[in-house]
Coordinates of N, CA and C in Angstrom, one line a residue:
Chain A
X1 N 115.4 78.1 101.0 CA 114.0 77.9 101.3 C 113.2 79.0 100.8
X2 N 112.0 78.7 100.5 CA 111.1 79.8 100.0 C 110.7 80.7 101.2
X3 N 110.7 82.0 100.9 CA 110.4 83.0 101.9 C 109.7 84.2 101.3
X4 N 109.0 84.9 102.2 CA 108.4 86.2 101.8 C 108.7 87.2 102.8
X5 N 109.2 88.4 102.4 CA 109.6 89.4 103.3 C 108.7 90.6 103.0
X6 N 108.1 91.1 104.1 CA 107.4 92.4 104.1 C 108.2 93.3 105.0
X7 N 108.9 94.2 104.4 CA 109.9 95.0 105.3 C 109.2 95.9 106.3
X8 N 108.0 96.3 106.0 CA 107.4 97.3 106.8 C 106.3 96.6 107.8
X9 N 106.6 96.7 109.1 CA 105.6 96.2 110.0 C 104.4 97.0 110.1
X10 N 104.6 98.4 110.2 CA 103.5 99.3 110.3 C 103.7 100.4 109.2
X11 N 102.6 100.8 108.6 CA 102.6 102.0 107.7 C 101.4 102.9 108.1
X12 N 101.6 104.2 108.1 CA 100.6 105.1 108.4 C 100.5 106.1 107.2
X13 N 99.3 106.2 106.6 CA 99.1 107.2 105.5 C 97.9 108.0 105.8
X14 N 97.8 109.2 105.2 CA 96.6 110.0 105.3 C 95.6 109.6 104.3
X15 N 94.3 109.7 104.8 CA 93.2 109.4 103.9 C 93.3 110.2 102.6
X16 N 93.2 109.5 101.4 CA 93.3 110.2 100.2 C 94.7 110.1 99.6
X17 N 95.7 109.8 100.3 CA 97.1 109.7 99.9 C 97.2 108.3 99.2
X18 N 98.3 108.2 98.4 CA 98.6 106.9 97.7 C 99.3 106.0 98.7
X19 N 99.3 104.7 98.3 CA 99.8 103.7 99.2 C 100.7 102.7 98.4
X20 N 101.8 102.3 99.0 CA 102.5 101.2 98.4 C 103.0 100.3 99.5
X21 N 102.7 99.0 99.5 CA 103.2 98.1 100.5 C 104.1 97.1 99.8
X22 N 105.3 96.9 100.4 CA 106.4 96.2 99.7 C 106.3 94.7 100.1
X23 N 106.7 93.9 99.1 CA 106.8 92.5 99.3 C 108.0 92.0 98.4
X24 N 108.8 91.2 99.0 CA 109.9 90.5 98.3 C 109.8 89.1 98.6
X25 N 110.1 88.2 97.6 CA 110.0 86.8 97.8 C 111.3 86.1 97.4
X26 N 111.5 84.9 97.9 CA 112.6 84.1 97.4 C 112.0 82.8 96.9
X27 N 112.1 82.6 95.6 CA 111.6 81.4 95.0 C 112.2 81.1 93.7
X28 N 112.7 79.9 93.4 CA 113.5 79.6 92.3 C 112.7 79.7 91.0
X29 N 111.5 79.2 91.0 CA 110.7 79.0 89.7 C 109.8 80.2 89.6
X30 N 109.0 80.2 88.5 CA 108.0 81.2 88.3 C 107.0 81.2 89.5
X31 N 106.9 82.3 90.2 CA 106.0 82.2 91.4 C 104.5 82.4 91.1
X32 N 103.7 81.9 92.0 CA 102.3 82.3 92.1 C 102.3 83.2 93.3
X33 N 101.8 84.5 93.1 CA 101.9 85.5 94.1 C 100.5 86.0 94.5
X34 N 100.3 86.3 95.8 CA 99.0 86.7 96.3 C 99.2 87.9 97.3
X35 N 98.1 88.7 97.3 CA 98.0 89.6 98.4 C 96.6 89.4 99.1
X36 N 96.7 89.3 100.4 CA 95.5 89.1 101.2 C 95.3 90.3 102.2
X37 N 94.1 90.6 102.6 CA 93.8 91.6 103.6 C 93.0 91.0 104.8
X38 N 93.4 91.4 106.0 CA 92.7 90.9 107.2 C 92.3 92.0 108.1
X39 N 91.0 92.1 108.3 CA 90.5 93.1 109.3 C 90.6 92.4 110.7
X40 N 90.6 93.2 111.8 CA 90.8 92.6 113.1 C 89.8 91.5 113.5
X41 N 90.3 90.4 113.9 CA 89.4 89.3 114.4 C 88.7 88.6 113.2
X42 N 89.1 88.8 112.0 CA 88.5 88.2 110.9 C 89.5 87.3 110.1
X43 N 89.0 86.5 109.2 CA 89.8 85.8 108.3 C 90.5 86.6 107.2
X44 N 91.2 86.0 106.3 CA 91.9 86.7 105.3 C 91.1 86.7 104.0
X45 N 91.1 87.8 103.3 CA 90.4 88.0 102.1 C 91.4 88.2 100.9
X46 N 91.2 87.5 99.8 CA 92.1 87.6 98.7 C 91.8 88.9 98.0
X47 N 92.9 89.7 97.8 CA 92.8 91.0 97.1 C 93.1 90.8 95.6
X48 N 94.2 90.1 95.3 CA 94.6 89.8 93.9 C 95.6 88.7 93.9
X49 N 95.9 88.2 92.7 CA 96.8 87.2 92.5 C 97.5 87.3 91.1
X50 N 98.8 86.8 91.1 CA 99.5 86.8 89.9 C 100.0 85.3 89.6
X51 N 99.7 84.9 88.3 CA 100.1 83.6 87.9 C 101.2 83.7 86.8
X52 N 100.8 84.5 85.8 CA 101.6 84.7 84.6 C 101.0 85.8 83.8
X53 N 101.7 86.2 82.7 CA 101.2 87.2 81.8 C 101.5 88.6 82.2
X54 N 100.5 89.5 82.1 CA 100.7 90.9 82.4 C 101.2 91.1 83.8
X55 N 102.2 91.8 84.0 CA 102.9 91.9 85.3 C 102.1 92.9 86.2
X56 N 101.2 93.7 85.7 CA 100.4 94.6 86.5 C 99.0 93.9 86.7
X57 N 98.7 93.6 87.9 CA 97.5 92.9 88.2 C 96.5 93.8 89.0
X58 N 95.3 93.7 88.5 CA 94.2 94.5 89.2 C 93.5 93.6 90.2
X59 N 93.1 94.2 91.3 CA 92.4 93.4 92.3 C 91.1 94.1 92.7
X60 N 90.6 93.6 93.8 CA 89.3 94.2 94.4 C 89.6 95.5 95.2
X61 N 88.6 96.3 95.5 CA 88.7 97.5 96.3 C 89.7 98.5 95.8
X62 N 90.0 98.5 94.5 CA 90.9 99.5 93.9 C 92.4 99.2 94.0
X63 N 92.7 98.1 94.5 CA 94.2 97.7 94.6 C 94.7 97.1 93.3
X64 N 96.0 97.3 93.2 CA 96.8 96.7 92.1 C 98.2 96.3 92.6
X65 N 98.8 95.4 91.9 CA 100.2 95.0 92.3 C 101.0 94.8 91.0
X66 N 102.3 95.0 91.1 CA 103.1 94.8 90.0 C 104.2 93.8 90.3
X67 N 104.3 92.8 89.5 CA 105.3 91.8 89.6 C 106.6 92.2 88.9
X68 N 107.7 92.2 89.6 CA 109.0 92.6 89.0 C 110.0 91.4 89.2
X69 N 110.2 90.6 88.2 CA 111.0 89.4 88.4 C 112.4 89.8 88.7
X70 N 113.0 90.9 88.1 CA 114.4 91.3 88.3 C 114.6 91.7 89.8
X71 N 113.6 92.2 90.4 CA 113.7 92.6 91.8 C 113.1 91.6 92.8
X72 N 112.5 90.5 92.3 CA 111.8 89.6 93.2 C 110.8 90.3 94.1
X73 N 110.0 91.2 93.4 CA 109.1 91.9 94.2 C 107.7 91.8 93.7
X74 N 106.7 92.1 94.5 CA 105.3 92.1 94.2 C 104.6 93.1 95.1
X75 N 104.9 94.4 94.8 CA 104.4 95.5 95.7 C 102.9 95.8 95.4
X76 N 102.2 96.1 96.4 CA 100.8 96.4 96.4 C 100.6 97.9 96.4
X77 N 99.7 98.4 95.5 CA 99.5 99.9 95.5 C 98.0 100.2 95.4
X78 N 97.8 101.4 95.9 CA 96.4 102.0 95.7 C 96.6 103.5 95.6
X79 N 95.9 104.1 94.6 CA 96.1 105.5 94.3 C 95.6 106.4 95.4
X80 N 94.5 106.1 96.1 CA 93.9 106.9 97.1 C 93.3 106.1 98.2
X81 N 93.9 106.2 99.3 CA 93.5 105.3 100.4 C 92.2 105.8 101.2
X82 N 91.3 104.9 101.5 CA 90.1 105.3 102.3 C 90.3 104.8 103.7
X83 N 89.6 105.4 104.7 CA 89.7 105.0 106.1 C 89.4 103.5 106.2
X84 N 88.5 102.9 105.4 CA 88.1 101.5 105.5 C 89.2 100.6 105.1
X85 N 90.3 101.1 104.5 CA 91.4 100.3 104.1 C 92.3 99.9 105.3
X86 N 92.1 100.5 106.4 CA 92.9 100.2 107.6 C 92.8 98.7 107.9
X87 N 93.8 98.0 107.9 CA 93.8 96.5 108.1 C 95.2 96.0 108.1
X88 N 95.4 94.7 108.2 CA 96.7 94.1 108.0 C 96.7 93.4 106.6
X89 N 97.8 93.5 106.0 CA 98.0 93.0 104.6 C 99.1 92.0 104.6
X90 N 98.8 90.9 103.9 CA 99.8 89.8 103.8 C 100.1 89.5 102.4
X91 N 101.3 89.3 102.1 CA 101.8 88.9 100.8 C 102.1 87.4 100.9
X92 N 101.9 86.6 99.9 CA 102.1 85.2 99.9 C 102.6 84.7 98.6
X93 N 103.4 83.6 98.6 CA 103.9 82.9 97.4 C 103.5 81.5 97.5
X94 N 103.0 81.0 96.3 CA 102.6 79.6 96.2 C 103.8 78.7 96.1
X95 N 104.0 77.7 96.9 CA 105.1 76.8 96.9 C 104.6 75.4 97.0
X96 N 104.7 74.7 95.8 CA 104.1 73.4 95.8 C 102.6 73.4 96.0
X97 N 102.2 72.7 97.1 CA 100.7 72.7 97.4 C 100.4 73.6 98.6
X98 N 101.3 74.5 98.9 CA 101.1 75.4 100.1 C 101.4 76.9 99.7
X99 N 100.9 77.7 100.6 CA 101.3 79.1 100.5 C 102.2 79.5 101.6
X100 N 103.2 80.3 101.3 CA 104.1 80.8 102.3 C 103.8 82.3 102.5
X101 N 103.5 82.7 103.7 CA 103.1 84.1 104.0 C 104.2 84.9 104.6
X102 N 104.1 86.2 104.2 CA 105.0 87.2 104.9 C 104.4 87.5 106.3
X103 N 105.1 88.2 107.1 CA 104.7 88.5 108.5 C 103.6 89.6 108.5
X104 N 103.3 90.2 107.4 CA 102.2 91.2 107.4 C 102.6 92.6 107.6
X105 N 101.8 93.5 107.1 CA 102.0 95.0 107.3 C 100.7 95.5 107.8
X106 N 100.8 96.2 108.9 CA 99.6 96.9 109.4 C 99.5 98.3 108.9
X107 N 98.3 98.5 108.2 CA 98.1 99.9 107.6 C 97.2 100.7 108.5
X108 N 97.7 101.8 108.9 CA 96.8 102.8 109.6 C 96.5 104.0 108.7
X109 N 95.3 104.4 108.8 CA 94.9 105.5 107.9 C 94.5 106.7 108.9
X110 N 95.1 107.8 108.7 CA 94.8 109.0 109.5 C 93.9 110.0 108.7
X111 N 93.0 110.6 109.4 CA 92.1 111.5 108.7 C 92.6 112.9 108.8
Chain B
X1 N 75.5 80.2 99.5 CA 76.8 80.6 99.0 C 77.9 79.6 99.6
X2 N 78.9 79.3 98.8 CA 79.9 78.4 99.3 C 80.9 79.2 100.2
X3 N 81.5 78.5 101.1 CA 82.5 79.1 102.0 C 83.0 78.1 103.0
X4 N 83.7 78.7 104.0 CA 84.3 77.9 105.1 C 83.7 78.4 106.4
X5 N 83.3 77.5 107.2 CA 82.7 77.9 108.5 C 83.6 77.3 109.6
X6 N 84.1 78.2 110.4 CA 84.8 77.8 111.6 C 84.0 78.1 112.9
X7 N 84.0 77.1 113.8 CA 83.2 77.3 115.0 C 84.0 76.6 116.2
X8 N 83.8 77.2 117.4 CA 83.1 78.5 117.7 C 84.0 79.7 117.3
X9 N 83.6 80.9 117.4 CA 84.4 82.0 117.1 C 85.3 82.3 118.3
X10 N 84.8 82.1 119.5 CA 85.6 82.3 120.7 C 85.5 81.0 121.6
X11 N 86.7 80.6 122.1 CA 86.7 79.3 122.9 C 87.7 79.5 124.0
X12 N 87.2 79.1 125.2 CA 88.0 79.2 126.4 C 88.3 77.7 126.9
X13 N 89.5 77.5 127.3 CA 89.9 76.2 127.7 C 90.7 76.3 129.0
X14 N 90.5 75.4 129.9 CA 91.3 75.3 131.1 C 92.6 74.6 130.8
X15 N 93.7 74.9 131.5 CA 94.9 74.2 131.3 C 94.8 72.7 131.5
X16 N 95.4 71.9 130.7 CA 95.3 70.5 130.8 C 94.2 69.8 130.0
X17 N 93.4 70.6 129.4 CA 92.2 70.1 128.7 C 92.5 70.1 127.2
X18 N 92.0 69.1 126.5 CA 92.0 69.1 125.0 C 90.8 69.9 124.6
X19 N 90.9 70.5 123.4 CA 89.8 71.2 122.8 C 89.8 71.0 121.3
X20 N 88.7 70.9 120.7 CA 88.6 70.7 119.2 C 87.9 71.9 118.5
X21 N 88.6 72.4 117.5 CA 88.1 73.5 116.7 C 87.5 72.9 115.4
X22 N 86.4 73.4 115.0 CA 85.7 72.8 113.9 C 86.0 73.7 112.6
X23 N 86.1 73.0 111.5 CA 86.3 73.7 110.2 C 85.5 72.9 109.1
X24 N 84.5 73.5 108.5 CA 83.7 72.8 107.5 C 83.7 73.7 106.2
X25 N 83.8 73.1 105.1 CA 83.7 73.8 103.8 C 82.8 73.1 102.8
X26 N 82.1 74.0 102.0 CA 81.2 73.4 101.0 C 81.6 73.9 99.6
X27 N 82.9 74.1 99.4 CA 83.5 74.6 98.2 C 83.9 73.4 97.3
X28 N 83.8 72.2 97.8 CA 84.3 71.0 97.1 C 85.8 71.1 96.8
X29 N 86.5 71.8 97.8 CA 88.0 71.8 97.7 C 88.6 70.6 98.2
X30 N 89.7 70.2 97.6 CA 90.4 69.0 98.0 C 91.3 69.2 99.2
X31 N 92.0 70.4 99.2 CA 93.0 70.7 100.2 C 92.5 71.5 101.3
X32 N 92.9 71.3 102.6 CA 92.5 72.1 103.7 C 93.7 72.3 104.6
X33 N 93.7 73.4 105.3 CA 94.9 73.8 106.1 C 94.5 74.4 107.4
X34 N 95.3 74.3 108.4 CA 95.2 75.0 109.7 C 96.4 75.9 109.9
X35 N 96.1 77.1 110.3 CA 97.2 78.1 110.6 C 97.0 78.6 112.0
X36 N 98.1 79.0 112.6 CA 98.0 79.7 113.9 C 98.6 81.1 113.6
X37 N 97.9 82.1 114.2 CA 98.3 83.5 114.1 C 98.5 84.1 115.4
X38 N 99.7 84.6 115.6 CA 100.1 85.4 116.8 C 100.5 86.8 116.4
X39 N 100.3 87.8 117.2 CA 100.7 89.1 116.8 C 102.1 89.2 116.4
X40 N 102.4 89.8 115.2 CA 103.7 90.1 114.7 C 104.4 88.8 114.1
X41 N 103.7 87.7 114.1 CA 104.4 86.5 113.6 C 103.8 85.9 112.3
X42 N 102.8 86.6 111.7 CA 102.2 86.2 110.5 C 101.4 84.9 110.7
X43 N 101.4 84.1 109.7 CA 100.6 82.8 109.8 C 101.6 81.6 109.8
X44 N 101.4 80.8 110.7 CA 102.3 79.6 110.8 C 101.4 78.3 110.6
X45 N 101.9 77.5 109.7 CA 101.2 76.3 109.3 C 101.3 75.2 110.3
X46 N 100.1 74.7 110.7 CA 100.1 73.6 111.7 C 100.0 72.2 111.1
X47 N 98.9 72.0 110.3 CA 98.7 70.8 109.5 C 98.0 71.2 108.2
X48 N 98.2 70.2 107.3 CA 97.4 70.4 106.0 C 97.0 69.0 105.5
X49 N 96.0 69.0 104.7 CA 95.5 67.8 104.1 C 95.2 68.0 102.6
X50 N 95.7 67.1 101.8 CA 95.4 67.3 100.3 C 94.2 66.4 99.9
X51 N 94.0 65.3 100.6 CA 92.9 64.4 100.3 C 92.3 63.8 101.5
X52 N 91.2 63.2 101.4 CA 90.6 62.5 102.6 C 91.5 61.4 103.1
X53 N 91.5 61.3 104.4 CA 92.2 60.3 105.1 C 93.8 60.4 105.0
X54 N 94.2 61.6 104.6 CA 95.6 61.9 104.6 C 95.9 63.3 105.0
X55 N 97.0 63.5 105.8 CA 97.3 64.8 106.2 C 98.8 64.8 106.6
X56 N 99.4 66.0 106.6 CA 100.8 66.2 106.8 C 101.1 67.3 107.9
X57 N 102.1 67.1 108.6 CA 102.5 68.1 109.6 C 103.0 69.4 108.9
X58 N 102.7 70.5 109.5 CA 103.3 71.8 109.0 C 104.5 72.1 109.9
X59 N 104.7 73.4 110.0 CA 105.9 73.9 110.7 C 105.8 73.8 112.2
X60 N 104.6 73.8 112.8 CA 104.4 73.9 114.2 C 103.4 72.8 114.7
X61 N 103.5 71.6 114.3 CA 102.5 70.6 114.6 C 102.5 70.0 116.0
X62 N 103.6 70.2 116.7 CA 103.6 69.7 118.1 C 102.5 70.2 119.0
X63 N 101.8 69.3 119.6 CA 100.7 69.6 120.5 C 99.4 69.8 119.9
X64 N 99.3 69.5 118.6 CA 98.1 69.5 117.8 C 97.9 68.2 117.1
X65 N 96.6 67.9 116.8 CA 96.3 66.7 116.0 C 95.1 67.1 115.1
X66 N 94.9 66.3 114.0 CA 93.9 66.6 113.1 C 93.3 65.2 112.6
X67 N 92.2 65.3 111.9 CA 91.6 64.2 111.2 C 91.0 64.7 109.9
X68 N 90.9 63.8 108.9 CA 90.2 64.2 107.6 C 89.4 63.0 107.2
X69 N 88.3 62.8 107.8 CA 87.4 61.6 107.5 C 86.5 62.0 106.4
X70 N 86.2 63.2 106.2 CA 85.3 63.7 105.1 C 86.0 64.8 104.4
X71 N 85.6 65.0 103.1 CA 86.2 66.0 102.3 C 85.9 67.4 102.9
X72 N 84.7 67.5 103.4 CA 84.2 68.8 103.9 C 84.7 69.3 105.2
X73 N 85.3 68.4 106.0 CA 85.6 68.6 107.4 C 87.1 68.4 107.7
X74 N 87.7 69.3 108.5 CA 89.1 69.1 108.9 C 89.2 69.7 110.3
X75 N 88.8 69.0 111.3 CA 88.8 69.5 112.7 C 90.3 69.5 113.3
X76 N 90.6 70.4 114.1 CA 91.9 70.5 114.8 C 91.7 70.4 116.3
X77 N 92.4 69.5 116.9 CA 92.4 69.3 118.3 C 93.7 69.9 118.9
X78 N 93.5 70.8 119.8 CA 94.6 71.4 120.6 C 94.8 70.6 121.9
X79 N 95.8 69.9 122.0 CA 96.0 69.0 123.1 C 96.6 69.7 124.3
X80 N 96.6 69.0 125.4 CA 97.3 69.5 126.6 C 98.8 69.6 126.5
X81 N 99.3 69.0 125.5 CA 100.8 69.0 125.2 C 101.2 70.3 124.6
X82 N 100.3 71.1 124.1 CA 100.6 72.4 123.4 C 100.9 73.4 124.6
X83 N 102.1 73.9 124.6 CA 102.6 74.7 125.7 C 101.9 76.0 125.8
X84 N 101.6 76.6 124.7 CA 101.1 78.0 124.7 C 100.0 78.1 123.6
X85 N 98.8 77.6 123.9 CA 97.8 77.4 122.9 C 97.0 78.7 122.7
X86 N 97.1 79.7 123.5 CA 96.3 80.9 123.3 C 96.7 81.6 122.0
X87 N 95.8 81.7 121.0 CA 96.1 82.2 119.7 C 94.9 82.3 118.9
X88 N 95.0 82.9 117.7 CA 93.9 82.9 116.7 C 94.2 81.9 115.7
X89 N 93.2 81.0 115.5 CA 93.4 79.9 114.6 C 92.6 80.1 113.3
X90 N 93.2 79.9 112.2 CA 92.5 80.0 110.9 C 92.6 78.8 110.1
X91 N 91.4 78.4 109.5 CA 91.3 77.3 108.6 C 91.2 77.8 107.2
X92 N 91.7 77.1 106.2 CA 91.6 77.5 104.8 C 91.5 76.3 104.0
X93 N 91.0 76.5 102.8 CA 90.9 75.4 101.8 C 91.3 75.9 100.4
X94 N 91.6 75.0 99.6 CA 92.1 75.3 98.3 C 91.8 74.2 97.2
X95 N 91.6 74.7 96.0 CA 91.3 73.7 94.9 C 92.5 72.9 94.6
X96 N 93.7 73.5 94.5 CA 94.9 72.8 94.1 C 96.1 73.3 94.8
X97 N 95.9 73.6 96.1 CA 97.1 74.0 96.9 C 97.5 75.4 96.5
X98 N 98.8 75.6 96.3 CA 99.4 76.9 96.2 C 99.0 77.6 94.9
X99 N 98.6 76.9 93.9 CA 98.4 77.5 92.6 C 97.3 78.5 92.6
X100 N 96.2 78.3 93.3 CA 95.0 79.1 93.2 C 94.7 79.9 94.5
X101 N 95.6 79.8 95.4 CA 95.4 80.6 96.6 C 94.4 79.8 97.5
X102 N 94.1 80.4 98.6 CA 93.3 79.8 99.6 C 92.0 80.6 99.8
X103 N 91.0 80.0 100.3 CA 89.8 80.6 100.9 C 89.9 80.4 102.4
X104 N 89.7 81.5 103.2 CA 89.9 81.4 104.6 C 88.5 81.4 105.3
X105 N 88.5 80.7 106.5 CA 87.4 80.9 107.4 C 87.6 82.2 108.2
X106 N 86.6 82.5 109.1 CA 86.7 83.7 109.9 C 87.5 83.6 111.2
X107 N 87.9 82.4 111.5 CA 88.9 82.2 112.6 C 88.2 81.8 113.9
X108 N 89.0 81.2 114.8 CA 88.6 80.9 116.2 C 89.6 81.4 117.1
X109 N 89.2 82.2 118.1 CA 90.2 82.7 119.1 C 90.1 81.8 120.3
X110 N 91.2 81.1 120.6 CA 91.3 80.2 121.7 C 92.0 80.9 122.8
X111 N 91.5 80.9 124.0 CA 92.1 81.5 125.2 C 92.2 80.4 126.3
X112 N 93.4 80.2 126.8 CA 93.5 79.3 127.9 C 93.4 80.1 129.2
X113 N 92.5 79.6 130.1 CA 92.2 80.3 131.4 C 92.7 79.4 132.6

């Protein structure tokens, strides 16, 4: 069955430090991959998506993600985290006409 | 601007009552989805619809019902059969399902009192 694993439930980084959120997926075919961000009490906002082509994808708010087929991974990165980046982040894989979501990673930013 | 509107933002229900959550989109999307979100459990699919007058059960459909009479609207009814309805509910829509990702509404928080 298709699945998405986000190994880290919580991550805390200092403001200005770099960030990497991990995502591994299980899917037989070429995946459609997404990262979403959710602020407390709000809906999810799309950060970036990968369909094909260049494996390094640029998104909004300075985020990027790299697709590595050999590792079945789609990790999210940001070179310098801002306090406003504190939120929950979800990785998702497109499966047929649905998305399968990971359990999410809560990012805390300390000043 | 196009988007998805969920209403109300907060909803309180007495045990044993049915309650309907509204979801409207003006994006001209064919597919619509309802998810339930509980702390630490990610998003769980309740129902989805790919076209008008058709819908399918997701992973946790028991105790819920939906209708899709118009392309723009996909209301969710939480029935008294749902054992633990207190949660955050998210509606989403998509042009072609998983290929293009979803656009989400801002959610409805349902509390049973």
